[in-house]
Every structure is written in C-alpha cells, then in structure tokens.
mmCIF file of C-alpha atoms in Angstrom:
data_model
loop_
_atom_site.group_PDB
_atom_site.id
_atom_site.type_symbol
_atom_site.label_atom_id
_atom_site.label_comp_id
_atom_site.label_asym_id
_atom_site.label_seq_id
_atom_site.Cartn_x
_atom_site.Cartn_y
_atom_site.Cartn_z
ATOM 1 C CA MET A 1 0.000 0.000 0.000
ATOM 2 C CA GLU A 2 2.990 2.328 -0.092
ATOM 3 C CA THR A 3 2.583 5.106 -2.627
ATOM 4 C CA HIS A 4 5.624 6.090 -4.655
ATOM 5 C CA ILE A 5 5.691 9.796 -5.498
ATOM 6 C CA GLU A 6 8.053 11.468 -7.929
ATOM 7 C CA PRO A 7 10.159 13.338 -5.362
ATOM 8 C CA LEU A 8 11.394 16.335 -7.287
ATOM 9 C CA THR A 9 8.220 17.500 -9.020
ATOM 10 C CA VAL A 10 7.171 20.972 -7.904
ATOM 11 C CA ASP A 11 3.918 22.363 -9.261
ATOM 12 C CA PRO A 12 4.536 25.880 -10.650
ATOM 13 C CA GLY A 13 0.876 26.703 -10.110
ATOM 14 C CA GLN A 14 1.169 25.833 -6.427
ATOM 15 C CA ILE A 15 4.240 28.042 -6.069
ATOM 16 C CA ALA A 16 2.388 30.924 -7.746
ATOM 17 C CA SER A 17 -0.551 30.409 -5.394
ATOM 18 C CA LEU A 18 1.662 30.342 -2.297
ATOM 19 C CA LEU A 19 3.433 33.509 -3.376
ATOM 20 C CA ALA A 20 0.107 35.198 -4.116
ATOM 21 C CA GLU A 21 -0.965 34.451 -0.557
ATOM 22 C CA ASP A 22 1.901 36.629 0.698
ATOM 23 C CA VAL A 23 2.455 39.121 -2.122
ATOM 24 C CA GLY A 24 -1.148 39.828 -3.068
ATOM 25 C CA THR A 25 -1.245 42.883 -5.335
ATOM 26 C CA GLY A 26 2.479 43.488 -4.857
ATOM 27 C CA ASP A 27 5.286 43.674 -2.306
ATOM 28 C CA VAL A 28 5.009 47.364 -1.478
ATOM 29 C CA THR A 29 7.913 47.285 0.981
ATOM 30 C CA ALA A 30 10.309 45.891 -1.631
ATOM 31 C CA LEU A 31 9.523 48.886 -3.832
ATOM 32 C CA ILE A 32 11.708 51.065 -1.624
ATOM 33 C CA VAL A 33 14.706 49.112 -3.012
ATOM 34 C CA PRO A 34 15.819 50.148 -6.540
ATOM 35 C CA ALA A 35 14.515 47.748 -9.200
ATOM 36 C CA THR A 36 18.040 47.133 -10.497
ATOM 37 C CA ALA A 37 19.640 46.559 -7.082
ATOM 38 C CA THR A 38 21.334 43.215 -6.508
ATOM 39 C CA ALA A 39 22.012 41.357 -3.297
ATOM 40 C CA SER A 40 23.491 38.189 -1.867
ATOM 41 C CA ALA A 41 21.980 36.008 0.831
ATOM 42 C CA THR A 42 23.093 33.221 3.141
ATOM 43 C CA LEU A 43 20.712 30.538 4.382
ATOM 44 C CA THR A 44 21.727 29.063 7.742
ATOM 45 C CA THR A 45 20.169 26.577 10.134
ATOM 46 C CA ARG A 46 20.148 27.541 13.799
ATOM 47 C CA GLU A 47 19.580 23.957 14.935
ATOM 48 C CA ALA A 48 20.464 20.399 13.959
ATOM 49 C CA MET A 49 18.122 19.160 11.244
ATOM 50 C CA VAL A 50 17.456 16.891 8.288
ATOM 51 C CA LEU A 51 17.272 19.029 5.175
ATOM 52 C CA CYS A 52 14.212 18.762 2.958
ATOM 53 C CA GLY A 53 12.542 21.082 0.482
ATOM 54 C CA ARG A 54 15.359 22.404 -1.681
ATOM 55 C CA HIS A 55 13.321 22.168 -4.856
ATOM 56 C CA TRP A 56 10.360 24.052 -3.395
ATOM 57 C CA PHE A 57 12.707 26.710 -1.990
ATOM 58 C CA ASP A 58 14.385 27.113 -5.375
ATOM 59 C CA ALA A 59 11.061 27.237 -7.202
ATOM 60 C CA VAL A 60 9.880 30.220 -5.157
ATOM 61 C CA PHE A 61 12.889 32.343 -6.070
ATOM 62 C CA ARG A 62 13.066 31.150 -9.665
ATOM 63 C CA HIS A 63 9.403 32.123 -10.080
ATOM 64 C CA LEU A 64 10.335 35.660 -9.085
ATOM 65 C CA ASP A 65 13.646 35.801 -10.953
ATOM 66 C CA PRO A 66 14.698 32.946 -13.259
ATOM 67 C CA GLU A 67 18.245 34.315 -13.317
ATOM 68 C CA LEU A 68 18.717 34.177 -9.566
ATOM 69 C CA SER A 69 21.685 32.007 -8.466
ATOM 70 C CA LEU A 70 21.281 29.380 -5.722
ATOM 71 C CA VAL A 71 24.289 27.312 -4.622
ATOM 72 C CA TRP A 72 23.469 24.580 -2.107
ATOM 73 C CA GLN A 73 25.931 23.097 0.369
ATOM 74 C CA ALA A 74 23.767 20.039 1.209
ATOM 75 C CA GLU A 75 21.246 17.638 -0.311
ATOM 76 C CA ASP A 76 17.731 16.733 0.793
ATOM 77 C CA GLY A 77 17.999 13.959 3.378
ATOM 78 C CA ASP A 78 21.353 15.155 4.762
ATOM 79 C CA GLU A 79 21.718 15.593 8.504
ATOM 80 C CA ILE A 80 22.987 19.093 9.171
ATOM 81 C CA PRO A 81 24.466 20.395 12.457
ATOM 82 C CA ALA A 82 23.413 23.707 13.933
ATOM 83 C CA GLU A 83 24.859 26.959 12.562
ATOM 84 C CA ARG A 84 25.757 25.389 9.221
ATOM 85 C CA VAL A 85 25.360 27.308 5.949
ATOM 86 C CA LEU A 86 22.840 25.530 3.715
ATOM 87 C CA CYS A 87 22.708 27.723 0.623
ATOM 88 C CA ARG A 88 24.099 30.928 -0.856
ATOM 89 C CA LEU A 89 21.914 33.052 -3.113
ATOM 90 C CA SER A 90 22.564 36.056 -5.302
ATOM 91 C CA GLY A 91 20.571 38.122 -7.767
ATOM 92 C CA ASN A 92 17.846 40.727 -7.889
ATOM 93 C CA ALA A 93 17.371 42.250 -4.437
ATOM 94 C CA ARG A 94 13.611 42.658 -4.760
ATOM 95 C CA ALA A 95 13.193 39.000 -5.702
ATOM 96 C CA LEU A 96 15.212 37.892 -2.668
ATOM 97 C CA LEU A 97 13.233 40.130 -0.321
ATOM 98 C CA THR A 98 9.841 39.171 -1.743
ATOM 99 C CA GLY A 99 10.433 35.419 -1.827
ATOM 100 C CA GLU A 100 12.144 35.092 1.541
ATOM 101 C CA ARG A 101 9.147 34.265 3.724
ATOM 102 C CA THR A 102 7.373 31.877 1.368
ATOM 103 C CA ALA A 103 10.594 29.991 0.612
ATOM 104 C CA LEU A 104 11.495 29.722 4.286
ATOM 105 C CA ASN A 105 7.977 28.627 5.267
ATOM 106 C CA LEU A 106 8.230 25.713 2.858
ATOM 107 C CA LEU A 107 11.774 24.727 3.747
ATOM 108 C CA GLN A 108 11.324 24.970 7.515
ATOM 109 C CA THR A 109 8.116 22.906 7.436
ATOM 110 C CA LEU A 110 9.441 20.175 5.156
ATOM 111 C CA SER A 111 12.750 20.009 7.036
ATOM 112 C CA GLY A 112 10.801 19.775 10.282
ATOM 113 C CA THR A 113 8.844 16.848 8.829
ATOM 114 C CA ALA A 114 12.014 15.095 7.646
ATOM 115 C CA THR A 115 13.783 15.714 10.964
ATOM 116 C CA LEU A 116 10.920 14.185 12.942
ATOM 117 C CA ALA A 117 10.704 11.254 10.534
ATOM 118 C CA ARG A 118 14.420 10.560 11.040
ATOM 119 C CA SER A 119 13.828 10.304 14.795
ATOM 120 C CA TYR A 120 11.074 7.724 14.256
ATOM 121 C CA ALA A 121 13.167 5.769 11.757
ATOM 122 C CA ARG A 122 15.990 5.579 14.298
ATOM 123 C CA ALA A 123 13.606 4.510 17.039
ATOM 124 C CA VAL A 124 12.668 1.308 15.163
ATOM 125 C CA ALA A 125 16.058 0.600 13.571
ATOM 126 C CA GLY A 126 16.851 -3.110 13.371
ATOM 127 C CA THR A 127 13.271 -4.322 13.873
ATOM 128 C CA GLY A 128 12.311 -4.569 10.205
ATOM 129 C CA VAL A 129 9.191 -2.498 10.826
ATOM 130 C CA LYS A 130 8.287 0.329 8.452
ATOM 131 C CA VAL A 131 6.995 3.561 9.980
ATOM 132 C CA LEU A 132 4.266 5.049 7.786
ATOM 133 C CA ASP A 133 2.791 8.507 7.498
ATOM 134 C CA THR A 134 -0.963 9.191 7.233
ATOM 135 C CA ARG A 135 -3.300 11.633 5.475
ATOM 136 C CA LYS A 136 -2.967 14.076 8.398
ATOM 137 C CA THR A 137 -0.951 16.552 6.360
ATOM 138 C CA VAL A 138 -0.833 20.334 5.983
ATOM 139 C CA PRO A 139 -3.511 21.227 3.387
ATOM 140 C CA GLY A 140 -1.905 21.758 -0.002
ATOM 141 C CA LEU A 141 1.405 20.197 1.027
ATOM 142 C CA ARG A 142 0.619 16.496 0.978
ATOM 143 C CA LEU A 143 2.978 15.582 -1.861
ATOM 144 C CA ALA A 144 5.731 17.661 -0.329
ATOM 145 C CA GLN A 145 5.281 16.248 3.171
ATOM 146 C CA LYS A 146 5.102 12.690 1.857
ATOM 147 C CA TYR A 147 8.430 13.347 0.155
ATOM 148 C CA ALA A 148 9.822 14.778 3.401
ATOM 149 C CA VAL A 149 8.802 11.633 5.274
ATOM 150 C CA ARG A 150 10.882 9.584 2.842
ATOM 151 C CA CYS A 151 13.805 11.985 3.185
ATOM 152 C CA GLY A 152 13.680 11.289 6.912
ATOM 153 C CA GLY A 153 13.841 7.520 6.394
ATOM 154 C CA CYS A 154 10.196 6.582 6.968
ATOM 155 C CA HIS A 155 7.637 5.429 4.408
ATOM 156 C CA ASN A 156 4.429 6.529 2.737
ATOM 157 C CA HIS A 157 0.969 5.099 3.314
ATOM 158 C CA ARG A 158 -1.681 5.739 0.658
ATOM 159 C CA LEU A 159 -1.586 9.156 -0.918
ATOM 160 C CA GLY A 160 -5.313 9.804 -0.694
ATOM 161 C CA LEU A 161 -8.720 8.225 -0.953
ATOM 162 C CA PHE A 162 -8.155 7.068 -4.530
ATOM 163 C CA ASP A 163 -5.041 4.885 -4.618
ATOM 164 C CA ALA A 164 -5.837 2.193 -2.018
ATOM 165 C CA ILE A 165 -8.841 0.961 -0.050
ATOM 166 C CA LEU A 166 -8.860 1.331 3.727
ATOM 167 C CA ILE A 167 -12.113 0.100 5.261
ATOM 168 C CA LYS A 168 -12.853 1.669 8.641
ATOM 169 C CA GLU A 169 -15.528 1.246 11.307
ATOM 170 C CA ASN A 170 -18.130 3.441 9.625
ATOM 171 C CA HIS A 171 -17.642 1.677 6.285
ATOM 172 C CA ILE A 172 -18.224 -1.673 8.015
ATOM 173 C CA LEU A 173 -21.369 -0.386 9.731
ATOM 174 C CA ALA A 174 -22.718 0.938 6.442
ATOM 175 C CA CYS A 175 -22.073 -2.380 4.690
ATOM 176 C CA GLY A 176 -23.373 -4.600 7.480
ATOM 177 C CA SER A 177 -20.298 -6.714 8.215
ATOM 178 C CA ILE A 178 -16.588 -7.061 7.580
ATOM 179 C CA ALA A 179 -17.133 -9.777 4.979
ATOM 180 C CA GLN A 180 -19.689 -7.692 3.081
ATOM 181 C CA ALA A 181 -17.472 -4.607 3.189
ATOM 182 C CA VAL A 182 -14.531 -6.553 1.751
ATOM 183 C CA ARG A 183 -16.686 -8.090 -1.000
ATOM 184 C CA ALA A 184 -17.985 -4.643 -1.939
ATOM 185 C CA ALA A 185 -14.469 -3.193 -1.999
ATOM 186 C CA ARG A 186 -13.210 -5.909 -4.352
ATOM 187 C CA ALA A 187 -16.211 -5.358 -6.603
ATOM 188 C CA VAL A 188 -15.832 -1.576 -6.968
ATOM 189 C CA ALA A 189 -12.027 -1.530 -7.324
ATOM 190 C CA PRO A 190 -10.676 -4.986 -8.175
ATOM 191 C CA GLY A 191 -7.191 -3.698 -8.943
ATOM 192 C CA LEU A 192 -6.538 -2.024 -5.601
ATOM 193 C CA SER A 193 -5.175 -3.523 -2.411
ATOM 194 C CA VAL A 194 -7.607 -3.776 0.484
ATOM 195 C CA GLU A 195 -6.840 -2.976 4.105
ATOM 196 C CA ILE A 196 -9.379 -3.115 6.897
ATOM 197 C CA GLU A 197 -9.338 -1.594 10.373
ATOM 198 C CA VAL A 198 -10.251 -3.836 13.294
ATOM 199 C CA GLU A 199 -10.796 -3.038 16.950
ATOM 200 C CA THR A 200 -11.011 -6.527 18.490
ATOM 201 C CA LEU A 201 -9.451 -9.955 18.033
ATOM 202 C CA ASP A 202 -12.820 -11.271 16.867
ATOM 203 C CA GLU A 203 -12.851 -8.660 14.102
ATOM 204 C CA LEU A 204 -9.282 -9.697 13.261
ATOM 205 C CA ASP A 205 -10.476 -13.273 12.723
ATOM 206 C CA GLN A 206 -13.273 -12.022 10.471
ATOM 207 C CA ALA A 207 -10.829 -9.968 8.431
ATOM 208 C CA LEU A 208 -8.496 -12.933 8.034
ATOM 209 C CA ALA A 209 -11.413 -15.081 6.897
ATOM 210 C CA ALA A 210 -12.268 -12.416 4.309
ATOM 211 C CA GLY A 211 -8.756 -12.705 2.868
ATOM 212 C CA VAL A 212 -7.648 -9.071 3.041
ATOM 213 C CA GLU A 213 -4.025 -8.239 2.298
ATOM 214 C CA ARG A 214 -3.491 -5.965 5.266
ATOM 215 C CA ILE A 215 -5.152 -5.425 8.641
ATOM 216 C CA LEU A 216 -4.965 -2.272 10.713
ATOM 217 C CA LEU A 217 -5.005 -2.868 14.464
ATOM 218 C CA ASP A 218 -6.537 0.309 15.830
ATOM 219 C CA ASN A 219 -5.641 1.290 19.407
ATOM 220 C CA PHE A 220 -4.703 -2.276 20.415
ATOM 221 C CA GLU A 221 -2.821 -2.656 23.682
ATOM 222 C CA ILE A 222 0.567 -4.261 23.293
ATOM 223 C CA ASP A 223 -0.485 -7.679 24.677
ATOM 224 C CA ARG A 224 -3.369 -7.850 22.193
ATOM 225 C CA ILE A 225 -0.992 -6.868 19.392
ATOM 226 C CA ARG A 226 1.200 -9.853 20.260
ATOM 227 C CA GLN A 227 -1.871 -12.098 20.229
ATOM 228 C CA ALA A 228 -2.870 -10.670 16.857
ATOM 229 C CA VAL A 229 0.580 -11.452 15.440
ATOM 230 C CA GLN A 230 0.273 -15.062 16.633
ATOM 231 C CA ARG A 231 -3.254 -15.470 15.243
ATOM 232 C CA THR A 232 -2.351 -13.950 11.897
ATOM 233 C CA ALA A 233 0.761 -16.098 11.411
ATOM 234 C CA GLY A 234 1.753 -14.287 8.230
ATOM 235 C CA ARG A 235 -1.617 -14.607 6.476
ATOM 236 C CA ALA A 236 -1.877 -10.813 6.219
ATOM 237 C CA ALA A 237 0.382 -7.861 6.868
ATOM 238 C CA LEU A 238 -0.344 -6.142 10.175
ATOM 239 C CA GLU A 239 -0.315 -2.412 10.777
ATOM 240 C CA VAL A 240 -0.690 -0.670 14.133
ATOM 241 C CA SER A 241 -2.042 2.842 14.626
ATOM 242 C CA GLY A 242 -3.343 4.997 17.423
ATOM 243 C CA ASN A 243 -1.454 7.480 19.604
ATOM 244 C CA LEU A 244 2.015 6.223 18.745
ATOM 245 C CA SER A 245 4.942 8.312 19.997
ATOM 246 C CA LEU A 246 8.716 8.177 20.064
ATOM 247 C CA GLU A 247 8.493 6.866 23.618
ATOM 248 C CA THR A 248 6.116 3.991 22.800
ATOM 249 C CA ILE A 249 7.059 2.978 19.284
ATOM 250 C CA ARG A 250 10.037 0.685 19.925
ATOM 251 C CA PRO A 251 8.157 -1.904 22.058
ATOM 252 C CA LEU A 252 5.376 -1.931 19.462
ATOM 253 C CA ALA A 253 7.899 -2.488 16.664
ATOM 254 C CA GLU A 254 9.273 -5.484 18.546
ATOM 255 C CA THR A 255 5.899 -7.282 18.621
ATOM 256 C CA GLY A 256 6.359 -8.609 15.088
ATOM 257 C CA VAL A 257 3.961 -6.339 13.180
ATOM 258 C CA ASP A 258 4.875 -5.074 9.732
ATOM 259 C CA TYR A 259 3.902 -1.399 9.855
ATOM 260 C CA LEU A 260 3.375 1.391 12.357
ATOM 261 C CA SER A 261 1.386 4.388 11.105
ATOM 262 C CA VAL A 262 2.112 7.669 12.849
ATOM 263 C CA GLY A 263 -0.031 10.743 12.232
ATOM 264 C CA ALA A 264 2.434 12.864 14.188
ATOM 265 C CA LEU A 265 4.976 12.594 11.349
ATOM 266 C CA THR A 266 3.081 15.205 9.353
ATOM 267 C CA LYS A 267 0.562 16.572 11.854
ATOM 268 C CA ASN A 268 2.651 17.525 14.887
ATOM 269 C CA VAL A 269 5.493 19.121 12.982
ATOM 270 C CA ARG A 270 7.650 21.847 14.517
ATOM 271 C CA ALA A 271 9.324 23.986 11.894
ATOM 272 C CA VAL A 272 13.117 24.044 11.859
ATOM 273 C CA ASP A 273 14.684 27.360 12.877
ATOM 274 C CA LEU A 274 16.263 28.821 9.737
ATOM 275 C CA SER A 275 17.792 32.227 8.942
ATOM 276 C CA LEU A 276 18.141 33.944 5.582
ATOM 277 C CA ARG A 277 20.484 36.937 5.857
ATOM 278 C CA ILE A 278 20.265 39.273 2.858
ATOM 279 C CA ASP A 279 22.991 41.836 2.108
ATOM 280 C CA LEU A 280 22.586 44.478 -0.578
ATOM 281 C CA ASP A 281 25.473 44.798 -2.988
ATOM 282 C CA LEU A 282 27.144 48.191 -2.808
#
C-alpha cells in the first residue's frame, strides 16, 4: 500500500498560489529598493536538522527571478548540524526580499517533517518495521510532506482516498459486516489492495477469513498486538495505529507487526529554525 511519489516534481501553479498568498497585489515594501539593485543572501540553520525542500525553496525564487543564483551546500535527506550554511543566493534584491518568507515557510516545514521522521526511523532501527505517514498533512502540502517523510527515512501510506482501499468502522457499519465490506471493496475496485481496520481480536479473525491483504489494528494494547501477530501467522500484513509516539514505538515495533502508522509525522510538525540573511550589494 505504499505510494511512490516522484520526489522532485514541484507544481509551478502551487508556487504561484503560495506567493500570491503573501504578495497579493504586490510587495510594497520591496519597492523602496531600486529595481536594479542586486544582493546576496546566506541561508543558515540555527539547529540540527534533516534538510528537505530544496526544490520548493528554489522554485519560489526562480518564479520571481529565473536568473537568480542558488548554490546549495547540502542535499535533501542530509543531517545538518546547527549553525551550518545551507545555501548561498545572489541576484535581484527585490526577488530575494519578496520570496524570503514563502521559501522559508516551505523549507522549515518540510525540514521539520524530515527531521521528525528521522527520529522515528531511528527509534525502530533493526526491527524490520516500516513507519508510515498518514493523510494528516498540511492542506496543499501532501505531496511535499510525503516526500519529506521519505527523506527522513520513513515510508508513505496511501496518498489519498483514490489509490488504495482502507475500510474503517463506519464503512463496516454501512455495509453490514466485515465480509460484506470486503466483497464490496473488491467489486468496486478490483485492482486495488484492500486494508481493513479492526478493533477486536474477533474482528481480526473475520478480516483474516475475508482474505484481506493488510489489517490495521486500531488502538490495540501491546499484549493484544502480540496475540494478533500469533493469530495472523503471516496470512496478512499487520499495521498498528493509534497514539504512537517516540516513547512507545520501539516496544510496538518489537511485537512482530509489519507497519506502524504515525499521524504525528506530518501533523505535529515543529518547523526548523532557519535564517536567511540578505545583504545588498554596494
């Protein structure tokens, strides 16, 4: 059920929309700087981080000035110590001033996502478990955040409601039973993988009988997860979700499940502290 996304594709229309959110009818403050003035800028991180979002950062400035120069000192996915220079920019001063906030907003958010994902990847290292993201993403930034999760060393769950079937409690209630829900899912989308969420061991048995490829154990306590692993015996992949944290994830990974889905990867993101110092050329 992992979704593979082309990592370096940046939608020019999205960049234009994000800039319009900040610039509106025009950057009136930048007008105090001569139109022909040039400047250089240095992008620095004030804290240790995993870099992510170079291509979105570049796209903001290139939208404003295609001739602007950006020279990076690191790649997406690199671990960077605090106070390290990330990129040097030079070109039209107005373009640098106007694009600064939008570019930094993207880079700090995506780097924050990648940095958090790296922590989760480390927490389960050696267990064979894959940590997955969810659909709990910043509106408009799902593709970018899914990419950031991969940069951090974790993995993608389904991209949206269209590329895989995940049957939850309300779907089951609407269909009448787990078996009926699975039959309906295979009928409407025979080419897609089917995953179903269960809340009890009895529901797990029903899901196994229905022959689904993957079962989501929702808010199972750790002892019940171990029982579920024994009952399943490899007949379906098992995923665990529900209030997972860095403090609790390692014991869960050691139960023998295949996946751990963590909404916090993209939902509880703290932006990385970045600085872009701009100096006008004299």
